Amino acid sequence: RIDRRRAGEWLQVPWREVRGSRWLVIGFGSIGRKVAALARPFGATVVGARRSVAGATDLEAADAMVTMEGIAEEMPLADVVVLACPLTDETRGLVDAEFLSALRDDVVLVNVSRGAVIDTDDLLAWLDGDRAATAVLDVFDVEPLPEGSPLWKHPKVVMTTHIGGAGSGMASRNDNLFIDQLATFLAGGTPRLGVQG
């Protein structure tokens, strides 16, 4: 679609809204919780996944929580799967052909974790199949990504070059401002920096 727009073709296509979507956030540490905090006010249902939910004090950050062993039941239900887990022996290669085959054909798979969490060859083979899935990647198993990597030109891949949190404190400030503004608005107040008129 982006290439067609750049070619000057006027496209009006339906797009999926965040409202009513179901997100599976694998890795529910500070980044995973931030993803949930940003998605939920827009009407997304967020299921967080972590190694253990016993004794966790942040369970209210998600609509539901599952352990890593419980993600198999959630995978085919998710519109968006966000990988925010650390790279460990257990998560290296987590997203392989078997994992991908359990996802919806129109899923959006986002990796803000580490590149080696995804088996790149399996991801490419899966994306090349007859499905409308999209991979949004900020990290790669080899960085910088080699010039000849098929990820660069793949039509179902959106990439950033490991800059998802770029800027000295910028992301943190922007996130905090957005959350504060949205909370003020949802509480019936007037956001401090709202667009006037």
PDB file of C-alpha atoms in Angstrom:
ATOM      1  CA  ARG A   1       0.000   0.000   0.000  1.00  0.00           C
ATOM      2  CA  ILE A   2       2.818   2.396   0.817  1.00  0.00           C
ATOM      3  CA  ASP A   3       4.475   1.767  -2.553  1.00  0.00           C
ATOM      4  CA  ARG A   4       1.165   2.341  -4.358  1.00  0.00           C
ATOM      5  CA  ARG A   5       0.627   5.594  -2.480  1.00  0.00           C
ATOM      6  CA  ARG A   6       4.139   6.752  -3.323  1.00  0.00           C
ATOM      7  CA  ALA A   7       3.351   6.029  -6.960  1.00  0.00           C
ATOM      8  CA  GLY A   8       0.479   8.510  -6.734  1.00  0.00           C
ATOM      9  CA  GLU A   9      -2.348   5.992  -6.540  1.00  0.00           C
ATOM     10  CA  TRP A  10      -5.236   7.154  -4.344  1.00  0.00           C
ATOM     11  CA  LEU A  11      -6.212   4.250  -2.118  1.00  0.00           C
ATOM     12  CA  GLN A  12      -9.094   4.090   0.278  1.00  0.00           C
ATOM     13  CA  VAL A  13      -8.901   0.788   2.049  1.00  0.00           C
ATOM     14  CA  PRO A  14     -10.449  -0.290   5.321  1.00  0.00           C
ATOM     15  CA  TRP A  15      -8.022  -0.508   8.190  1.00  0.00           C
ATOM     16  CA  ARG A  16      -8.151  -2.281  11.479  1.00  0.00           C
ATOM     17  CA  GLU A  17      -8.826  -0.128  14.514  1.00  0.00           C
ATOM     18  CA  VAL A  18      -7.177  -0.500  17.896  1.00  0.00           C
ATOM     19  CA  ARG A  19     -10.622  -0.362  19.529  1.00  0.00           C
ATOM     20  CA  GLY A  20     -11.908  -3.888  19.866  1.00  0.00           C
ATOM     21  CA  SER A  21      -8.575  -5.511  19.045  1.00  0.00           C
ATOM     22  CA  ARG A  22      -6.909  -8.123  21.242  1.00  0.00           C
ATOM     23  CA  TRP A  23      -3.214  -7.758  22.066  1.00  0.00           C
ATOM     24  CA  LEU A  24      -0.947 -10.459  23.452  1.00  0.00           C
ATOM     25  CA  VAL A  25       2.095  -8.852  25.080  1.00  0.00           C
ATOM     26  CA  ILE A  26       4.792 -11.455  25.681  1.00  0.00           C
ATOM     27  CA  GLY A  27       7.080 -10.139  28.380  1.00  0.00           C
ATOM     28  CA  PHE A  28       5.196  -7.995  30.870  1.00  0.00           C
ATOM     29  CA  GLY A  29       8.022  -6.033  32.420  1.00  0.00           C
ATOM     30  CA  SER A  30       8.303  -2.259  32.188  1.00  0.00           C
ATOM     31  CA  ILE A  31       8.127  -2.184  28.375  1.00  0.00           C
ATOM     32  CA  GLY A  32       5.249  -4.659  28.167  1.00  0.00           C
ATOM     33  CA  ARG A  33       3.307  -2.727  30.802  1.00  0.00           C
ATOM     34  CA  LYS A  34       3.924   0.505  28.898  1.00  0.00           C
ATOM     35  CA  VAL A  35       2.564  -1.093  25.714  1.00  0.00           C
ATOM     36  CA  ALA A  36      -0.555  -2.102  27.653  1.00  0.00           C
ATOM     37  CA  ALA A  37      -0.897   1.378  29.140  1.00  0.00           C
ATOM     38  CA  LEU A  38      -0.835   2.881  25.661  1.00  0.00           C
ATOM     39  CA  ALA A  39      -3.154   0.365  23.964  1.00  0.00           C
ATOM     40  CA  ARG A  40      -5.881  -0.044  26.576  1.00  0.00           C
ATOM     41  CA  PRO A  41      -7.192   3.549  26.593  1.00  0.00           C
ATOM     42  CA  PHE A  42      -7.844   3.183  22.867  1.00  0.00           C
ATOM     43  CA  GLY A  43     -10.113   0.208  23.502  1.00  0.00           C
ATOM     44  CA  ALA A  44      -7.712  -2.708  23.064  1.00  0.00           C
ATOM     45  CA  THR A  45      -7.990  -5.769  25.265  1.00  0.00           C
ATOM     46  CA  VAL A  46      -4.505  -6.634  26.500  1.00  0.00           C
ATOM     47  CA  VAL A  47      -3.386 -10.060  27.677  1.00  0.00           C
ATOM     48  CA  GLY A  48       0.016  -9.984  29.347  1.00  0.00           C
ATOM     49  CA  ALA A  49       2.308 -13.008  29.433  1.00  0.00           C
ATOM     50  CA  ARG A  50       5.168 -13.540  31.843  1.00  0.00           C
ATOM     51  CA  ARG A  51       7.034 -16.460  33.383  1.00  0.00           C
ATOM     52  CA  SER A  52       5.006 -16.319  36.581  1.00  0.00           C
ATOM     53  CA  VAL A  53       1.968 -14.383  37.732  1.00  0.00           C
ATOM     54  CA  ALA A  54       2.216 -15.588  41.323  1.00  0.00           C
ATOM     55  CA  GLY A  55       2.953 -12.685  43.635  1.00  0.00           C
ATOM     56  CA  ALA A  56       2.937 -10.112  40.829  1.00  0.00           C
ATOM     57  CA  THR A  57       1.723  -6.697  41.942  1.00  0.00           C
ATOM     58  CA  ASP A  58       1.057  -5.245  38.496  1.00  0.00           C
ATOM     59  CA  LEU A  59      -1.631  -7.595  37.222  1.00  0.00           C
ATOM     60  CA  GLU A  60      -4.129  -4.751  36.843  1.00  0.00           C
ATOM     61  CA  ALA A  61      -1.977  -3.362  34.006  1.00  0.00           C
ATOM     62  CA  ALA A  62      -3.569  -5.969  31.709  1.00  0.00           C
ATOM     63  CA  ASP A  63      -7.097  -7.218  31.163  1.00  0.00           C
ATOM     64  CA  ALA A  64      -5.816 -10.757  31.720  1.00  0.00           C
ATOM     65  CA  MET A  65      -2.516 -12.433  32.522  1.00  0.00           C
ATOM     66  CA  VAL A  66      -1.134 -15.801  31.473  1.00  0.00           C
ATOM     67  CA  THR A  67       2.123 -17.579  32.081  1.00  0.00           C
ATOM     68  CA  MET A  68       4.430 -18.323  29.175  1.00  0.00           C
ATOM     69  CA  GLU A  69       3.014 -21.849  29.196  1.00  0.00           C
ATOM     70  CA  GLY A  70      -0.449 -20.347  28.667  1.00  0.00           C
ATOM     71  CA  ILE A  71       0.310 -18.290  25.568  1.00  0.00           C
ATOM     72  CA  ALA A  72      -0.636 -21.119  23.192  1.00  0.00           C
ATOM     73  CA  GLU A  73      -4.322 -20.581  23.987  1.00  0.00           C
ATOM     74  CA  GLU A  74      -4.049 -16.831  23.396  1.00  0.00           C
ATOM     75  CA  MET A  75      -2.000 -16.841  20.184  1.00  0.00           C
ATOM     76  CA  PRO A  76      -4.823 -17.640  17.728  1.00  0.00           C
ATOM     77  CA  LEU A  77      -7.034 -14.989  19.372  1.00  0.00           C
ATOM     78  CA  ALA A  78      -4.599 -12.074  19.156  1.00  0.00           C
ATOM     79  CA  ASP A  79      -4.864  -9.341  16.535  1.00  0.00           C
ATOM     80  CA  VAL A  80      -1.501  -7.990  17.688  1.00  0.00           C
ATOM     81  CA  VAL A  81       1.365  -9.916  19.300  1.00  0.00           C
ATOM     82  CA  VAL A  82       4.045  -7.752  20.912  1.00  0.00           C
ATOM     83  CA  LEU A  83       7.358  -9.329  21.878  1.00  0.00           C
ATOM     84  CA  ALA A  84       8.800  -7.411  24.832  1.00  0.00           C
ATOM     85  CA  CYS A  85      10.529 -10.275  26.619  1.00  0.00           C
ATOM     86  CA  PRO A  86      14.205 -10.482  27.513  1.00  0.00           C
ATOM     87  CA  LEU A  87      16.474 -12.733  25.481  1.00  0.00           C
ATOM     88  CA  THR A  88      17.054 -15.853  27.550  1.00  0.00           C
ATOM     89  CA  ASP A  89      17.676 -19.514  26.809  1.00  0.00           C
ATOM     90  CA  GLU A  90      13.895 -19.988  26.967  1.00  0.00           C
ATOM     91  CA  THR A  91      13.047 -17.125  24.595  1.00  0.00           C
ATOM     92  CA  ARG A  92      15.829 -17.547  22.018  1.00  0.00           C
ATOM     93  CA  GLY A  93      14.068 -18.749  18.861  1.00  0.00           C
ATOM     94  CA  LEU A  94      10.667 -18.590  20.600  1.00  0.00           C
ATOM     95  CA  VAL A  95       9.059 -17.319  17.412  1.00  0.00           C
ATOM     96  CA  ASP A  96       9.657 -20.212  15.066  1.00  0.00           C
ATOM     97  CA  ALA A  97       7.549 -21.981  12.434  1.00  0.00           C
ATOM     98  CA  GLU A  98       5.417 -23.718  15.064  1.00  0.00           C
ATOM     99  CA  PHE A  99       4.762 -20.468  16.951  1.00  0.00           C
ATOM    100  CA  LEU A 100       3.918 -18.579  13.755  1.00  0.00           C
ATOM    101  CA  SER A 101       1.563 -21.299  12.519  1.00  0.00           C
ATOM    102  CA  ALA A 102      -0.576 -20.770  15.623  1.00  0.00           C
ATOM    103  CA  LEU A 103      -1.156 -17.075  14.862  1.00  0.00           C
ATOM    104  CA  ARG A 104      -3.999 -15.530  12.898  1.00  0.00           C
ATOM    105  CA  ASP A 105      -3.338 -14.988   9.209  1.00  0.00           C
ATOM    106  CA  ASP A 106      -3.850 -11.226   9.636  1.00  0.00           C
ATOM    107  CA  VAL A 107      -1.876 -10.741  12.852  1.00  0.00           C
ATOM    108  CA  VAL A 108       0.488  -7.845  13.422  1.00  0.00           C
ATOM    109  CA  LEU A 109       3.675  -9.185  15.030  1.00  0.00           C
ATOM    110  CA  VAL A 110       5.773  -6.513  16.756  1.00  0.00           C
ATOM    111  CA  ASN A 111       9.290  -7.173  18.056  1.00  0.00           C
ATOM    112  CA  VAL A 112      10.749  -4.647  20.497  1.00  0.00           C
ATOM    113  CA  SER A 113      12.533  -7.421  22.375  1.00  0.00           C
ATOM    114  CA  ARG A 114      15.719  -8.838  20.882  1.00  0.00           C
ATOM    115  CA  GLY A 115      16.220 -10.049  17.335  1.00  0.00           C
ATOM    116  CA  ALA A 116      17.153 -13.598  18.313  1.00  0.00           C
ATOM    117  CA  VAL A 117      13.705 -14.135  19.841  1.00  0.00           C
ATOM    118  CA  ILE A 118      12.541 -14.610  16.228  1.00  0.00           C
ATOM    119  CA  ASP A 119      13.873 -17.224  13.827  1.00  0.00           C
ATOM    120  CA  THR A 120      14.225 -14.915  10.821  1.00  0.00           C
ATOM    121  CA  ASP A 121      14.151 -17.687   8.207  1.00  0.00           C
ATOM    122  CA  ASP A 122      10.931 -19.079   9.677  1.00  0.00           C
ATOM    123  CA  LEU A 123       9.429 -15.576   9.808  1.00  0.00           C
ATOM    124  CA  LEU A 124      10.227 -14.901   6.160  1.00  0.00           C
ATOM    125  CA  ALA A 125       8.828 -18.263   5.032  1.00  0.00           C
ATOM    126  CA  TRP A 126       5.659 -17.617   7.022  1.00  0.00           C
ATOM    127  CA  LEU A 127       5.224 -14.073   5.663  1.00  0.00           C
ATOM    128  CA  ASP A 128       5.694 -15.377   2.121  1.00  0.00           C
ATOM    129  CA  GLY A 129       2.622 -17.563   2.598  1.00  0.00           C
ATOM    130  CA  ASP A 130      -0.896 -16.601   1.581  1.00  0.00           C
ATOM    131  CA  ARG A 131      -1.686 -14.372   4.545  1.00  0.00           C
ATOM    132  CA  ALA A 132      -2.150 -10.686   5.328  1.00  0.00           C
ATOM    133  CA  ALA A 133       0.120 -10.677   8.376  1.00  0.00           C
ATOM    134  CA  THR A 134       2.593  -7.887   9.043  1.00  0.00           C
ATOM    135  CA  ALA A 135       5.842  -7.947  11.016  1.00  0.00           C
ATOM    136  CA  VAL A 136       6.936  -4.713  12.687  1.00  0.00           C
ATOM    137  CA  LEU A 137      10.576  -5.097  13.659  1.00  0.00           C
ATOM    138  CA  ASP A 138      12.851  -2.782  15.629  1.00  0.00           C
ATOM    139  CA  VAL A 139      15.461  -5.435  16.430  1.00  0.00           C
ATOM    140  CA  PHE A 140      17.236  -8.110  14.410  1.00  0.00           C
ATOM    141  CA  ASP A 141      19.376 -11.163  15.082  1.00  0.00           C
ATOM    142  CA  VAL A 142      22.282  -9.419  13.317  1.00  0.00           C
ATOM    143  CA  GLU A 143      22.727  -5.657  13.739  1.00  0.00           C
ATOM    144  CA  PRO A 144      23.245  -3.629  11.788  1.00  0.00           C
ATOM    145  CA  LEU A 145      21.015  -5.570   9.440  1.00  0.00           C
ATOM    146  CA  PRO A 146      23.110  -6.713   6.445  1.00  0.00           C
ATOM    147  CA  GLU A 147      22.496  -4.851   3.198  1.00  0.00           C
ATOM    148  CA  GLY A 148      21.340  -7.989   1.386  1.00  0.00           C
ATOM    149  CA  SER A 149      18.811  -9.093   3.994  1.00  0.00           C
ATOM    150  CA  PRO A 150      15.402  -9.868   2.459  1.00  0.00           C
ATOM    151  CA  LEU A 151      13.811  -8.029   5.391  1.00  0.00           C
ATOM    152  CA  TRP A 152      14.789  -4.675   3.842  1.00  0.00           C
ATOM    153  CA  LYS A 153      12.417  -5.033   0.895  1.00  0.00           C
ATOM    154  CA  HIS A 154       9.810  -7.465   2.149  1.00  0.00           C
ATOM    155  CA  PRO A 155       6.325  -6.028   1.510  1.00  0.00           C
ATOM    156  CA  LYS A 156       4.965  -7.388   4.794  1.00  0.00           C
ATOM    157  CA  VAL A 157       7.744  -6.014   7.000  1.00  0.00           C
ATOM    158  CA  VAL A 158       7.869  -2.583   8.597  1.00  0.00           C
ATOM    159  CA  MET A 159      11.255  -1.816  10.131  1.00  0.00           C
ATOM    160  CA  THR A 160      13.022   0.657  12.310  1.00  0.00           C
ATOM    161  CA  THR A 161      16.746   0.360  12.884  1.00  0.00           C
ATOM    162  CA  HIS A 162      16.781  -0.396  16.619  1.00  0.00           C
ATOM    163  CA  ILE A 163      15.685   3.135  17.385  1.00  0.00           C
ATOM    164  CA  GLY A 164      12.321   2.387  18.974  1.00  0.00           C
ATOM    165  CA  GLY A 165      13.466   4.191  22.095  1.00  0.00           C
ATOM    166  CA  ALA A 166      15.644   6.793  20.376  1.00  0.00           C
ATOM    167  CA  GLY A 167      16.640  10.031  21.985  1.00  0.00           C
ATOM    168  CA  SER A 168      18.046  10.848  25.363  1.00  0.00           C
ATOM    169  CA  GLY A 169      14.919  10.652  27.493  1.00  0.00           C
ATOM    170  CA  MET A 170      12.602  11.554  24.614  1.00  0.00           C
ATOM    171  CA  ALA A 171      10.568   8.388  24.665  1.00  0.00           C
ATOM    172  CA  SER A 172      10.059   8.515  28.409  1.00  0.00           C
ATOM    173  CA  ARG A 173       8.951  12.131  28.348  1.00  0.00           C
ATOM    174  CA  ASN A 174       6.613  11.569  25.408  1.00  0.00           C
ATOM    175  CA  ASP A 175       5.068   8.493  27.002  1.00  0.00           C
ATOM    176  CA  ASN A 176       4.527  10.266  30.310  1.00  0.00           C
ATOM    177  CA  LEU A 177       3.012  13.296  28.592  1.00  0.00           C
ATOM    178  CA  PHE A 178       0.681  11.145  26.496  1.00  0.00           C
ATOM    179  CA  ILE A 179      -0.485   9.115  29.479  1.00  0.00           C
ATOM    180  CA  ASP A 180      -1.010  12.233  31.616  1.00  0.00           C
ATOM    181  CA  GLN A 181      -2.933  13.982  28.844  1.00  0.00           C
ATOM    182  CA  LEU A 182      -5.099  10.950  28.134  1.00  0.00           C
ATOM    183  CA  ALA A 183      -5.808  10.365  31.831  1.00  0.00           C
ATOM    184  CA  THR A 184      -6.825  14.017  32.232  1.00  0.00           C
ATOM    185  CA  PHE A 185      -9.127  13.771  29.226  1.00  0.00           C
ATOM    186  CA  LEU A 186     -10.675  10.466  30.326  1.00  0.00           C
ATOM    187  CA  ALA A 187     -11.329  11.974  33.774  1.00  0.00           C
ATOM    188  CA  GLY A 188     -13.304  14.782  32.125  1.00  0.00           C
ATOM    189  CA  GLY A 189     -10.582  17.412  32.322  1.00  0.00           C
ATOM    190  CA  THR A 190      -8.988  19.532  29.639  1.00  0.00           C
ATOM    191  CA  PRO A 191      -5.575  18.334  28.487  1.00  0.00           C
ATOM    192  CA  ARG A 192      -2.838  20.920  29.027  1.00  0.00           C
ATOM    193  CA  LEU A 193      -1.540  20.801  25.479  1.00  0.00           C
ATOM    194  CA  GLY A 194      -4.715  20.136  23.533  1.00  0.00           C
ATOM    195  CA  VAL A 195      -5.165  21.337  19.963  1.00  0.00           C
ATOM    196  CA  GLN A 196      -7.468  24.357  19.971  1.00  0.00           C
ATOM    197  CA  GLY A 197     -10.172  25.107  17.404  1.00  0.00           C
TER     198      GLY A 197
END
